[in-house]
Short mmCIF file of C-alpha atoms and ligand atoms in Angstrom, two decimals:
data_model
loop_
_atom_site.label_atom_id
_atom_site.label_comp_id
_atom_site.label_asym_id
_atom_site.label_seq_id
_atom_site.Cartn_x
_atom_site.Cartn_y
_atom_site.Cartn_z
CA MET A 1 29.00 -29.95 -10.76
CA GLN A 2 27.99 -26.08 -12.20
CA LYS A 3 24.86 -28.32 -13.05
CA LYS A 4 24.38 -29.69 -9.99
CA MET A 5 25.19 -26.10 -8.17
CA TYR A 6 22.03 -24.39 -10.37
CA PHE A 7 19.68 -27.43 -9.83
CA CYS A 8 20.51 -26.70 -6.14
CA THR A 9 19.55 -22.65 -6.36
CA LYS A 10 17.15 -23.25 -8.28
CA PHE A 11 15.15 -25.82 -5.41
CA ILE A 12 15.90 -24.15 -3.26
CA SER A 13 14.66 -21.18 -4.71
CA TYR A 14 10.93 -23.28 -5.55
CA LEU A 15 11.26 -23.92 -2.27
CA LEU A 16 11.31 -20.58 -0.74
CA PHE A 17 8.58 -19.75 -3.35
CA THR A 18 6.50 -22.22 -2.60
CA LYS A 19 6.72 -21.20 0.95
CA MET A 20 5.71 -17.30 0.60
CA ALA A 21 2.72 -18.23 -1.74
CA GLU A 22 1.46 -20.95 0.11
CA ARG A 23 1.54 -18.28 3.56
CA LYS A 24 -2.11 -16.28 3.87
CA VAL A 25 -1.91 -12.53 3.49
CA ARG A 26 -1.51 -11.31 6.38
CA VAL A 27 -1.23 -7.36 7.43
CA ARG A 28 -1.80 -5.06 9.63
CA PHE A 29 -2.52 -1.46 10.76
CA ALA A 30 -0.04 -0.64 14.04
CA PRO A 31 -0.43 3.45 15.50
CA SER A 32 0.56 4.33 18.33
CA PRO A 33 -2.23 5.74 20.39
CA THR A 34 -0.32 8.94 20.92
CA GLY A 35 -3.47 10.97 19.91
CA PRO A 36 -6.05 11.29 17.09
CA LEU A 37 -5.96 9.02 14.51
CA HIS A 38 -4.24 11.60 11.72
CA ILE A 39 -6.33 11.36 8.20
CA GLY A 40 -3.05 9.68 6.48
CA GLY A 41 -2.94 7.73 9.15
CA VAL A 42 -6.48 6.34 8.19
CA ARG A 43 -5.45 5.92 4.01
CA THR A 44 -2.94 3.46 5.42
CA ALA A 45 -5.15 1.96 6.93
CA LEU A 46 -7.76 1.93 4.38
CA TYR A 47 -4.77 0.65 1.68
CA ASN A 48 -4.18 -2.34 4.54
CA TYR A 49 -8.10 -3.17 3.99
CA LEU A 50 -8.35 -3.23 0.11
CA PHE A 51 -4.83 -4.77 -0.51
CA ALA A 52 -6.17 -7.58 2.22
CA HIS A 53 -9.45 -7.95 0.86
CA GLN A 54 -7.98 -8.74 -2.41
CA HIS A 55 -5.93 -11.24 -1.79
CA ASN A 56 -8.40 -13.15 1.07
CA GLY A 57 -5.92 -12.31 3.51
CA GLU A 58 -6.40 -10.63 6.93
CA LEU A 59 -6.02 -7.24 8.73
CA VAL A 60 -4.39 -6.77 12.00
CA PHE A 61 -5.33 -4.13 14.54
CA ARG A 62 -2.22 -3.47 16.56
CA ILE A 63 -1.74 -0.42 18.97
CA GLU A 64 1.88 -0.15 19.34
CA ASP A 65 2.03 2.19 23.13
CA THR A 66 5.21 1.03 23.98
CA ASP A 67 6.54 4.58 24.95
CA SER A 68 4.61 4.88 27.55
CA HIS A 69 5.74 8.96 27.35
CA ARG A 70 3.70 9.68 24.65
CA PHE A 71 0.08 7.41 25.43
CA VAL A 72 -2.77 9.71 25.04
CA GLN A 73 -5.81 8.69 27.12
CA GLY A 74 -8.68 7.90 24.54
CA ALA A 75 -7.09 7.95 21.73
CA GLU A 76 -7.04 3.68 21.42
CA GLU A 77 -11.34 4.29 21.85
CA TYR A 78 -10.54 6.94 18.96
CA ILE A 79 -9.06 4.88 16.44
CA ILE A 80 -11.80 2.03 16.69
CA GLU A 81 -14.72 3.98 16.54
CA SER A 82 -13.52 6.46 13.81
CA PHE A 83 -12.82 2.42 11.72
CA LYS A 84 -16.16 1.63 12.89
CA TRP A 85 -18.10 4.80 11.33
CA LEU A 86 -16.01 4.57 8.28
CA GLY A 87 -16.66 0.86 7.40
CA ILE A 88 -13.11 -0.58 7.63
CA LYS A 89 -13.18 -4.02 9.77
CA PHE A 90 -10.39 -5.75 10.98
CA ASP A 91 -10.02 -9.44 11.30
CA GLU A 92 -8.18 -9.29 14.38
CA GLY A 93 -7.12 -7.27 17.25
CA VAL A 94 -7.26 -4.56 20.38
CA SER A 95 -11.04 -5.11 20.53
CA PHE A 96 -11.38 -7.77 17.91
CA GLY A 97 -9.96 -10.82 19.54
CA GLY A 98 -8.21 -13.19 17.90
CA GLN A 99 -5.45 -16.11 17.87
CA HIS A 100 -2.16 -14.16 18.22
CA GLY A 101 -2.72 -11.78 20.76
CA PRO A 102 -3.00 -9.99 23.23
CA TYR A 103 -2.02 -6.81 20.37
CA ARG A 104 -1.90 -4.41 22.99
CA GLN A 105 2.40 -4.07 23.12
CA SER A 106 1.90 -3.18 26.54
CA GLU A 107 0.46 -6.13 27.50
CA ARG A 108 3.19 -7.79 25.58
CA ARG A 109 6.30 -7.22 28.20
CA GLU A 110 7.38 -10.67 28.68
CA ILE A 111 7.31 -12.17 25.16
CA TYR A 112 10.03 -9.19 23.72
CA LYS A 113 12.25 -9.99 27.06
CA GLU A 114 12.48 -13.22 25.56
CA TYR A 115 13.51 -12.21 22.15
CA VAL A 116 16.14 -9.02 23.15
CA GLN A 117 17.42 -12.30 25.34
CA GLN A 118 17.85 -14.01 22.32
CA LEU A 119 19.99 -11.43 20.32
CA LEU A 120 22.12 -10.86 23.46
CA ASP A 121 22.72 -14.60 23.71
CA ASN A 122 23.96 -14.76 20.38
CA GLY A 123 25.87 -11.46 20.34
CA LYS A 124 23.82 -9.03 18.23
CA ALA A 125 22.81 -7.02 20.43
CA TYR A 126 24.99 -5.93 23.66
CA ILE A 127 23.78 -4.34 26.84
CA ALA A 128 25.48 -0.71 27.10
CA PHE A 129 25.46 1.97 30.76
CA ASP A 130 25.72 5.36 29.09
CA THR A 131 23.18 7.51 30.93
CA PRO A 132 22.14 10.88 29.15
CA GLU A 133 23.75 13.33 30.02
CA GLU A 134 27.63 11.16 28.99
CA LEU A 135 25.93 10.27 25.76
CA ASP A 136 25.09 14.06 25.05
CA GLN A 137 28.68 15.13 26.28
CA LYS A 138 29.53 12.73 23.77
CA ARG A 139 27.49 14.52 21.22
CA ASN A 140 28.52 18.15 22.45
CA LYS A 141 32.19 17.24 21.70
CA THR A 142 31.87 15.39 18.83
CA PRO A 143 30.25 16.52 15.71
CA ASN A 144 27.50 13.34 14.23
CA PHE A 145 28.53 11.59 16.63
CA GLN A 146 26.64 7.93 16.12
CA TYR A 147 26.66 5.15 18.60
CA ASP A 148 28.08 2.34 15.69
CA SER A 149 31.25 0.09 15.35
CA HIS A 150 33.13 3.36 14.78
CA THR A 151 32.31 4.69 18.83
CA ARG A 152 31.01 1.79 20.60
CA MET A 153 34.21 0.44 21.88
CA GLN A 154 34.75 3.95 23.42
CA MET A 155 31.92 3.40 25.15
CA ARG A 156 30.40 1.86 28.47
CA ASN A 157 28.87 -1.21 27.59
CA SER A 158 29.46 -5.15 28.02
CA LEU A 159 31.17 -5.05 25.10
CA THR A 160 34.14 -2.22 26.46
CA MET A 161 34.06 -4.10 30.15
CA ASP A 162 34.57 -7.57 31.93
CA ARG A 163 31.52 -9.66 32.07
CA SER A 164 31.48 -9.62 36.35
CA GLU A 165 31.18 -5.49 36.27
CA TRP A 166 28.44 -5.29 33.98
CA LYS A 167 26.73 -8.48 35.55
CA GLN A 168 27.26 -6.65 38.70
CA ARG A 169 25.98 -3.16 38.10
CA ILE A 170 23.11 -5.10 36.86
CA GLU A 171 22.67 -7.08 40.04
CA ASP A 172 22.97 -2.98 41.66
CA GLY A 173 19.94 -2.14 40.10
CA GLU A 174 22.19 0.32 37.45
CA GLN A 175 19.81 1.12 34.74
CA TYR A 176 20.54 -0.15 30.98
CA VAL A 177 19.79 -0.28 27.32
CA VAL A 178 19.74 -3.05 24.95
CA ARG A 179 21.65 -1.92 21.76
CA PHE A 180 21.00 -3.47 18.20
CA LYS A 181 25.00 -4.88 17.02
CA VAL A 182 24.99 -3.39 13.64
CA GLU A 183 27.35 -5.07 11.70
CA PRO A 184 29.38 -2.12 8.97
CA GLY A 185 29.66 -2.98 5.22
CA GLN A 186 26.49 -4.88 4.76
CA GLU A 187 24.26 -3.58 1.68
CA ILE A 188 21.00 -4.09 3.05
CA HIS A 189 18.39 -5.14 0.57
CA ILE A 190 15.13 -3.42 1.04
CA HIS A 191 12.27 -4.33 -1.35
CA ASP A 192 9.19 -1.95 -1.77
CA LEU A 193 6.11 -2.43 -3.80
CA ILE A 194 6.14 0.87 -4.55
CA ARG A 195 9.80 2.02 -4.55
CA GLY A 196 11.34 -0.83 -5.72
CA GLU A 197 14.32 -2.37 -4.68
CA VAL A 198 16.25 0.11 -2.00
CA THR A 199 19.69 -0.97 -1.50
CA VAL A 200 21.18 0.92 2.44
CA LYS A 201 24.71 0.68 3.10
CA SER A 202 24.77 -0.83 7.03
CA ASP A 203 27.12 1.98 8.03
CA ILE A 204 24.74 4.78 7.98
CA ILE A 205 22.67 2.79 10.67
CA ASP A 206 23.45 3.07 14.88
CA ASP A 207 23.86 0.40 17.35
CA LYS A 208 19.40 1.42 18.00
CA VAL A 209 18.33 0.84 21.22
CA LEU A 210 16.26 -2.05 21.46
CA TYR A 211 15.05 -2.47 25.33
CA LYS A 212 14.95 0.24 27.83
CA SER A 213 15.60 -1.13 31.68
CA SER A 214 14.23 1.53 33.02
CA ASP A 215 10.15 0.36 31.74
CA GLU A 216 11.11 -2.41 31.05
CA LEU A 217 9.60 -2.26 27.54
CA PRO A 218 11.34 -2.19 23.92
CA THR A 219 11.62 0.13 21.74
CA TYR A 220 9.42 0.66 18.52
CA HIS A 221 12.06 -1.15 16.61
CA LEU A 222 12.19 -4.74 18.23
CA ALA A 223 8.80 -4.88 19.46
CA ASN A 224 7.32 -4.15 15.72
CA ILE A 225 9.28 -6.68 14.45
CA VAL A 226 9.37 -9.33 17.35
CA ASP A 227 5.28 -8.46 16.41
CA ASP A 228 4.89 -8.41 12.62
CA HIS A 229 6.72 -12.34 13.08
CA LEU A 230 5.03 -13.56 15.56
CA MET A 231 1.82 -12.13 14.01
CA GLU A 232 2.66 -13.95 10.68
CA ILE A 233 2.47 -10.54 8.86
CA THR A 234 3.50 -11.15 5.37
CA HIS A 235 3.12 -7.25 3.72
CA VAL A 236 4.30 -4.17 6.11
CA ILE A 237 1.92 -1.72 3.99
CA ARG A 238 3.04 2.59 6.03
CA GLY A 239 3.52 5.57 5.34
CA GLU A 240 6.70 6.95 3.53
CA GLU A 241 7.93 8.28 7.06
CA TRP A 242 8.88 4.95 8.16
CA LEU A 243 10.76 4.32 5.12
CA PRO A 244 14.35 5.40 7.46
CA SER A 245 13.43 2.48 9.71
CA ALA A 246 13.29 -0.73 7.50
CA PRO A 247 16.52 -1.13 6.61
CA LEU A 248 17.04 -2.08 10.84
CA HIS A 249 14.11 -3.47 10.46
CA VAL A 250 15.83 -6.38 7.56
CA LEU A 251 18.39 -6.89 10.01
CA LEU A 252 16.71 -7.49 12.55
CA TYR A 253 14.88 -10.28 10.54
CA HIS A 254 18.75 -11.36 9.36
CA ALA A 255 19.18 -11.41 13.08
CA PHE A 256 16.46 -13.42 14.12
CA GLY A 257 17.12 -15.60 11.49
CA TRP A 258 13.67 -15.60 10.41
CA ASP A 259 14.64 -14.61 6.46
CA ASP A 260 12.62 -16.63 4.63
CA THR A 261 9.30 -15.12 6.31
CA MET A 262 10.72 -11.29 5.91
CA PRO A 263 7.57 -9.31 5.07
CA GLN A 264 7.52 -7.57 1.60
CA PHE A 265 6.75 -3.86 2.11
CA ALA A 266 5.35 -0.85 0.17
CA HIS A 267 5.50 2.64 2.38
CA LEU A 268 3.30 5.18 0.89
CA PRO A 269 3.27 8.56 -0.58
CA LEU A 270 3.44 11.46 2.19
CA LEU A 271 -0.26 13.75 1.96
CA LEU A 272 0.88 17.11 0.43
CA LYS A 273 -0.94 20.64 1.78
CA PRO A 274 -3.27 22.14 -1.01
CA GLU A 275 -0.82 23.73 -1.90
CA GLY A 276 1.42 21.02 -2.89
CA LYS A 277 4.40 21.76 -0.52
CA GLY A 278 5.32 20.28 2.59
CA LYS A 279 3.72 17.51 4.52
CA LEU A 280 0.12 18.20 5.13
CA SER A 281 -0.49 19.14 9.34
CA LYS A 282 -3.24 19.81 11.27
CA ARG A 283 -2.64 23.49 11.15
CA ASP A 284 -2.85 23.36 7.31
CA GLY A 285 -6.83 22.47 8.31
CA ASP A 286 -6.99 25.29 10.96
CA ARG A 287 -6.11 27.68 8.39
CA LEU A 288 -8.07 26.75 5.56
CA GLY A 289 -10.80 24.87 7.33
CA PHE A 290 -10.99 21.55 6.69
CA PRO A 291 -10.47 18.35 9.21
CA VAL A 292 -7.52 16.61 9.40
CA PHE A 293 -8.77 13.44 11.64
CA PRO A 294 -11.78 11.39 11.26
CA LEU A 295 -13.71 12.40 13.75
CA GLU A 296 -14.09 15.81 16.04
CA TRP A 297 -11.29 15.40 18.85
CA HIS A 298 -11.27 16.36 21.93
CA ASP A 299 -7.66 16.77 23.12
CA PRO A 300 -7.82 15.23 27.12
CA LYS A 301 -5.21 17.72 28.54
CA THR A 302 -5.35 21.51 26.90
CA GLY A 303 -9.16 20.98 26.24
CA GLU A 304 -8.24 21.82 22.43
CA VAL A 305 -11.02 20.82 19.94
CA CYS A 306 -10.51 19.29 16.92
CA SER A 307 -12.79 19.01 14.15
CA GLY A 308 -13.75 15.93 12.16
CA TYR A 309 -14.97 14.52 9.43
CA ARG A 310 -17.82 12.41 10.46
CA GLU A 311 -19.47 16.40 12.66
CA SER A 312 -18.48 17.85 9.54
CA GLY A 313 -21.35 16.02 7.66
CA TYR A 314 -19.13 13.98 5.38
CA PHE A 315 -20.95 10.37 4.39
CA PRO A 316 -17.80 8.02 5.19
CA GLU A 317 -18.10 6.34 1.73
CA ALA A 318 -17.33 9.59 0.57
CA VAL A 319 -13.77 10.11 2.56
CA VAL A 320 -12.69 6.59 1.57
CA ASN A 321 -13.47 7.16 -1.98
CA PHE A 322 -11.62 10.39 -1.62
CA LEU A 323 -8.55 8.94 0.81
CA ALA A 324 -8.25 5.68 -2.66
CA LEU A 325 -7.27 8.09 -4.55
CA LEU A 326 -4.50 9.89 -2.92
CA GLY A 327 -1.60 8.09 -4.02
CA TRP A 328 -3.15 5.39 -5.87
CA HIS A 329 -5.58 5.32 -9.18
CA PRO A 330 -6.86 3.03 -11.53
CA GLY A 331 -5.86 5.38 -14.49
CA THR A 332 -9.69 5.50 -16.04
CA ASP A 333 -11.59 8.87 -15.65
CA GLN A 334 -13.97 7.06 -12.73
CA GLU A 335 -13.74 8.72 -9.87
CA ILE A 336 -16.53 7.58 -8.02
CA PHE A 337 -15.91 4.18 -6.53
CA SER A 338 -17.23 1.46 -3.64
CA LEU A 339 -15.75 0.03 -1.27
CA ARG A 340 -16.02 -3.84 -3.35
CA GLU A 341 -14.94 -2.05 -6.20
CA LEU A 342 -12.00 -0.13 -4.69
CA VAL A 343 -10.76 -3.86 -3.59
CA ASN A 344 -10.80 -5.63 -6.86
CA LEU A 345 -9.22 -2.30 -8.82
CA PHE A 346 -6.81 -1.17 -6.23
CA ASP A 347 -3.21 -2.18 -6.99
CA ILE A 348 -0.64 -1.08 -4.38
CA THR A 349 2.34 -1.90 -6.77
CA LYS A 350 0.41 1.35 -8.93
CA CYS A 351 0.69 3.80 -6.07
CA SER A 352 2.66 6.85 -6.76
CA LYS A 353 6.51 7.06 -5.39
CA SER A 354 6.03 11.38 -4.71
CA GLY A 355 3.21 13.12 -2.33
CA ALA A 356 -0.26 13.29 -2.87
CA ARG A 357 -1.27 16.61 -2.66
CA PHE A 358 -4.44 16.46 -0.11
CA ASP A 359 -7.08 18.19 -2.38
CA TYR A 360 -10.08 19.17 0.18
CA GLN A 361 -11.91 20.52 -1.92
CA LYS A 362 -12.28 17.38 -4.10
CA GLY A 363 -12.95 15.76 -0.26
CA ILE A 364 -16.14 18.64 -0.56
CA TRP A 365 -16.87 17.01 -4.19
CA PHE A 366 -17.06 13.83 -3.20
CA ASN A 367 -19.58 14.90 -0.34
CA HIS A 368 -21.82 16.11 -2.73
CA GLU A 369 -21.36 13.25 -5.10
CA TYR A 370 -22.76 10.44 -2.69
CA ILE A 371 -25.50 12.69 -1.99
CA LEU A 372 -27.09 12.78 -5.63
CA ARG A 373 -26.21 9.28 -5.35
CA LYS A 374 -28.49 8.43 -2.38
CA SER A 375 -31.95 8.40 -2.54
CA ASP A 376 -34.27 11.53 -1.60
CA ASP A 377 -35.44 8.79 1.26
CA GLU A 378 -31.73 8.22 2.22
CA ILE A 379 -31.10 11.89 2.77
CA ALA A 380 -34.63 12.93 4.31
CA HIS A 381 -33.91 10.86 6.89
CA LEU A 382 -30.93 12.72 7.50
CA PHE A 383 -32.29 16.07 7.16
CA ALA A 384 -35.56 15.73 9.62
CA PRO A 385 -33.69 15.93 12.93
CA ILE A 386 -32.45 19.48 11.65
CA VAL A 387 -36.17 20.53 10.49
CA ALA A 388 -37.42 19.28 13.91
CA ASN A 389 -34.77 20.72 15.18
CA ASN A 390 -36.28 23.68 14.01
CA GLY A 391 -39.48 23.75 15.48
CA ILE A 392 -41.19 22.28 11.96
CA ASP A 393 -43.59 19.35 12.88
CA GLU A 394 -43.49 18.02 8.93
CA THR A 395 -44.38 14.88 7.57
CA MET A 396 -41.87 12.46 5.61
CA GLU A 397 -42.95 12.22 2.66
CA ARG A 398 -43.25 16.49 1.98
CA ILE A 399 -39.19 16.46 3.59
CA THR A 400 -38.33 14.12 0.82
CA LEU A 401 -40.17 16.26 -2.20
CA VAL A 402 -38.05 19.26 -0.30
CA VAL A 403 -34.93 16.85 -0.77
CA HIS A 404 -35.83 16.11 -4.24
CA MET A 405 -36.00 19.74 -5.64
CA MET A 406 -32.91 20.61 -3.19
CA LYS A 407 -30.02 17.88 -2.92
CA ASP A 408 -28.30 18.79 -5.89
CA ARG A 409 -27.54 22.41 -4.29
CA VAL A 410 -25.78 21.66 -1.59
CA ASN A 411 -22.69 19.39 -0.44
CA PHE A 412 -23.51 18.49 2.85
CA VAL A 413 -27.33 17.75 4.20
CA LYS A 414 -26.76 20.21 6.82
CA GLU A 415 -26.67 23.50 4.43
CA LEU A 416 -29.75 21.95 2.79
CA TRP A 417 -31.99 23.69 6.36
CA GLU A 418 -30.34 27.42 5.02
CA LEU A 419 -31.32 27.14 1.59
CA CYS A 420 -35.14 25.13 2.42
CA SER A 421 -36.23 27.31 5.48
CA PHE A 422 -39.14 28.48 3.58
CA PHE A 423 -40.60 25.79 1.87
CA PHE A 424 -41.38 25.49 5.82
CA ILE A 425 -41.40 29.01 7.64
CA ALA A 426 -43.01 31.81 5.71
CA PRO A 427 -41.05 35.02 4.81
CA ILE A 428 -41.31 37.54 7.67
CA GLU A 429 -38.47 40.19 5.49
CA TYR A 430 -37.75 40.55 2.02
CA ASP A 431 -34.09 41.07 0.50
CA GLU A 432 -33.55 44.30 0.68
CA LYS A 433 -31.56 43.86 -3.12
CA THR A 434 -33.76 41.66 -4.73
CA VAL A 435 -36.90 44.48 -3.67
CA ARG A 436 -35.47 47.41 -5.41
CA LYS A 437 -34.62 44.47 -8.32
CA ARG A 438 -37.61 42.91 -8.82
CA TRP A 439 -40.62 44.74 -7.14
CA LYS A 440 -41.67 47.13 -9.38
CA GLU A 441 -44.06 50.15 -9.45
CA ASP A 442 -47.11 47.68 -10.08
CA SER A 443 -45.90 44.73 -8.65
CA ALA A 444 -48.19 44.82 -5.81
CA GLN A 445 -51.02 45.18 -9.04
CA VAL A 446 -49.86 42.00 -10.54
CA MET A 447 -49.40 39.80 -7.87
CA GLY A 448 -53.14 40.73 -6.41
CA GLU A 449 -54.14 39.83 -10.28
CA LEU A 450 -52.45 36.37 -9.69
CA ALA A 451 -53.76 35.58 -6.42
CA ASP A 452 -56.79 35.46 -7.90
CA VAL A 453 -56.38 34.11 -10.47
CA LEU A 454 -54.49 31.44 -8.46
CA GLU A 455 -57.63 30.95 -6.32
CA ASN A 456 -59.66 29.99 -8.75
CA ILE A 457 -57.70 26.84 -9.74
CA GLU A 458 -59.11 23.62 -8.43
CA ASP A 459 -56.02 21.50 -8.91
CA PHE A 460 -53.13 22.92 -7.37
CA SER A 461 -51.14 20.78 -9.29
CA ILE A 462 -47.09 22.65 -10.60
CA GLU A 463 -48.85 21.06 -14.46
CA GLU A 464 -52.63 23.13 -14.11
CA GLN A 465 -50.58 26.62 -12.08
CA GLU A 466 -48.43 26.70 -15.20
CA LYS A 467 -51.11 26.23 -18.02
CA THR A 468 -53.61 28.90 -15.93
CA VAL A 469 -51.02 31.66 -14.89
CA LEU A 470 -48.89 31.49 -18.26
CA ALA A 471 -52.38 31.98 -20.04
CA TRP A 472 -53.31 34.90 -18.01
CA VAL A 473 -49.94 36.27 -17.98
CA ALA A 474 -49.56 36.01 -22.67
CA GLU A 475 -54.06 37.32 -21.75
CA LYS A 476 -52.64 40.81 -19.64
CA GLY A 477 -49.45 41.27 -21.97
CA TYR A 478 -47.27 41.52 -18.99
CA LYS A 479 -44.02 39.97 -19.04
CA LEU A 480 -42.76 37.01 -17.50
CA GLY A 481 -39.83 37.61 -15.96
CA ASP A 482 -41.11 40.84 -13.91
CA VAL A 483 -44.66 38.36 -12.75
CA MET A 484 -42.29 35.49 -11.60
CA ASN A 485 -39.52 37.52 -10.18
CA ALA A 486 -42.20 39.38 -8.31
CA PHE A 487 -44.20 35.72 -7.39
CA ARG A 488 -40.39 34.46 -6.07
CA LEU A 489 -39.96 36.84 -3.48
CA ALA A 490 -43.20 36.63 -2.53
CA LEU A 491 -43.35 33.18 -1.92
CA VAL A 492 -39.09 32.90 -0.63
CA GLY A 493 -38.82 36.49 0.69
CA ILE A 494 -34.87 36.25 -1.37
CA GLY A 495 -34.57 35.39 -5.23
CA LYS A 496 -33.45 32.12 -4.91
CA GLY A 497 -34.51 28.71 -5.09
CA PRO A 498 -35.77 26.41 -7.34
CA GLY A 499 -38.98 26.54 -10.20
CA MET A 500 -41.91 28.76 -8.70
CA PHE A 501 -44.72 26.15 -9.28
CA ASP A 502 -42.70 23.39 -7.58
CA ILE A 503 -42.57 25.84 -4.76
CA SER A 504 -46.38 26.65 -4.77
CA ALA A 505 -47.57 23.34 -5.63
CA PHE A 506 -45.12 21.84 -2.26
CA LEU A 507 -46.84 25.12 -0.26
CA GLY A 508 -51.17 24.91 -0.94
CA LYS A 509 -53.16 27.00 -2.70
CA VAL A 510 -53.32 28.52 1.26
CA GLU A 511 -50.32 29.03 1.94
CA THR A 512 -49.13 30.42 -1.79
CA ILE A 513 -52.19 33.60 -1.49
CA LYS A 514 -51.92 34.13 2.39
CA ARG A 515 -48.01 35.04 1.23
CA LEU A 516 -48.89 36.76 -1.73
CA ARG A 517 -50.86 38.95 0.24
CA ARG A 518 -48.65 39.79 2.73
CA ALA A 519 -45.83 40.07 0.68
CA ILE A 520 -48.58 42.69 -0.73
CA GLU A 521 -48.69 44.18 2.28
CA ILE A 522 -45.88 44.65 3.21
CA LEU A 523 -44.20 45.62 0.05
CA LYS A 524 -47.19 47.72 -1.17
N1 LIG B 1 3.15 2.67 15.56
C1 LIG B 1 3.67 3.00 14.25
C2 LIG B 1 3.05 4.29 14.05
O1 LIG B 1 2.50 4.84 14.59
C3 LIG B 1 3.45 1.79 13.10
C4 LIG B 1 4.58 1.77 12.07
C5 LIG B 1 4.83 0.35 10.95
O2 LIG B 1 3.92 0.42 10.22
O3 LIG B 1 5.31 -0.30 11.19
O4 LIG B 1 2.35 4.08 12.95
#
């Protein structure tokens, strides 16, 4: 008998396992359009993307807009544009289409009503008429009041009223909510791919509101579960802030009898302030000067403008790379990863449980690394409009040359102009401090001689100039450092820049000598 039982359970678990194994991996990113997408949300979507792709699965984009009070105009479009910029593609969802739509929850009212009714019919939920004022009163009277198995029988609901009475109230148009009837004394098990087995007692969960007659819409919890089920979601990967909702979600799956298609959970670690303590907020970005949103956001109500990674000059690949390593690491020294490599290496079970410090300086470092890795050509194409905007008409070839000399010195393309403008515009003034330090008594005379020497060079290449100038310096017994410092000041206007002959070769003979003579004239 025991043996038979054993085989029986084995067989059932085999069936369950194969059923699960057969299911195609489907994950979702389900933001609420309540404002611009926070950078933490971007990381959540990215991890969903990586997980979906490494399992040949699908990523769904769902808009959870059942809370009409928190709806913000333009937020949905903003979110879609953000992912477009980042190169994170969805397989189905709002604006992408698919077989499981509509994907906007506000368009699924009728669907939810059906499922709310199912819970009511099965005695898993009940109707409650308590007004907000009544609930407030109760809370004021009873500290830590919770609407649950201990208190529900003192309240005004379909459990404490005759059927005819509550039916009549609904007919008379009285507003009501539907509450989930949480049975006490149960142990709820959540299997979290990052946190392991989490066990919660059902007693701590209140009879959550699932539906409100006032707007004929379900609350987040019900809509979320029904949609995850109907959209055949196999894994719920989301921020840690949703972990407290998970036990209720598990109970809802039980209540509907959907146990065998319950998704696996993975609650991602929080993003922490750069200092390491506390949740990362927009204020941290304002305080320390870094964006916390992917794109610039113009608040439609306040007119406030919040900076974005795109407008701040980050490459989307750098942002993706940076975010991918906030909460997960492949365990090697490698830090630069393409999206493809991330897909191959990512392991959700290796995500950290504790929060990830948002080291925005590291984000800047990543951008610098991506500048170095991109071709001079590509950077030049980004730099060219900036050059043109400064009123300079230059060929792509020469802009590329400047980029080649200077790109390793910047973190952002936009920083190139300040550093490189001297290539295109002759200095009109000379940095005072550098003049005091570098322009010596005899500099005017030596620079005059240098101009003559350069005048006689046929081939104005870096190599030829170097050869001729060094020979002249040696012959005259000048100090090479003094000559070069004065030469730099004359051509650049400050004491910085790449190799001197790189600069003069770029400027060409005529311009180089012109700049030398002007410096002599002004500095004497
Ligand atoms: N609508 C929720 C949000 O704004 C989704 C939470 C979840 O993924 O279950 O993040």
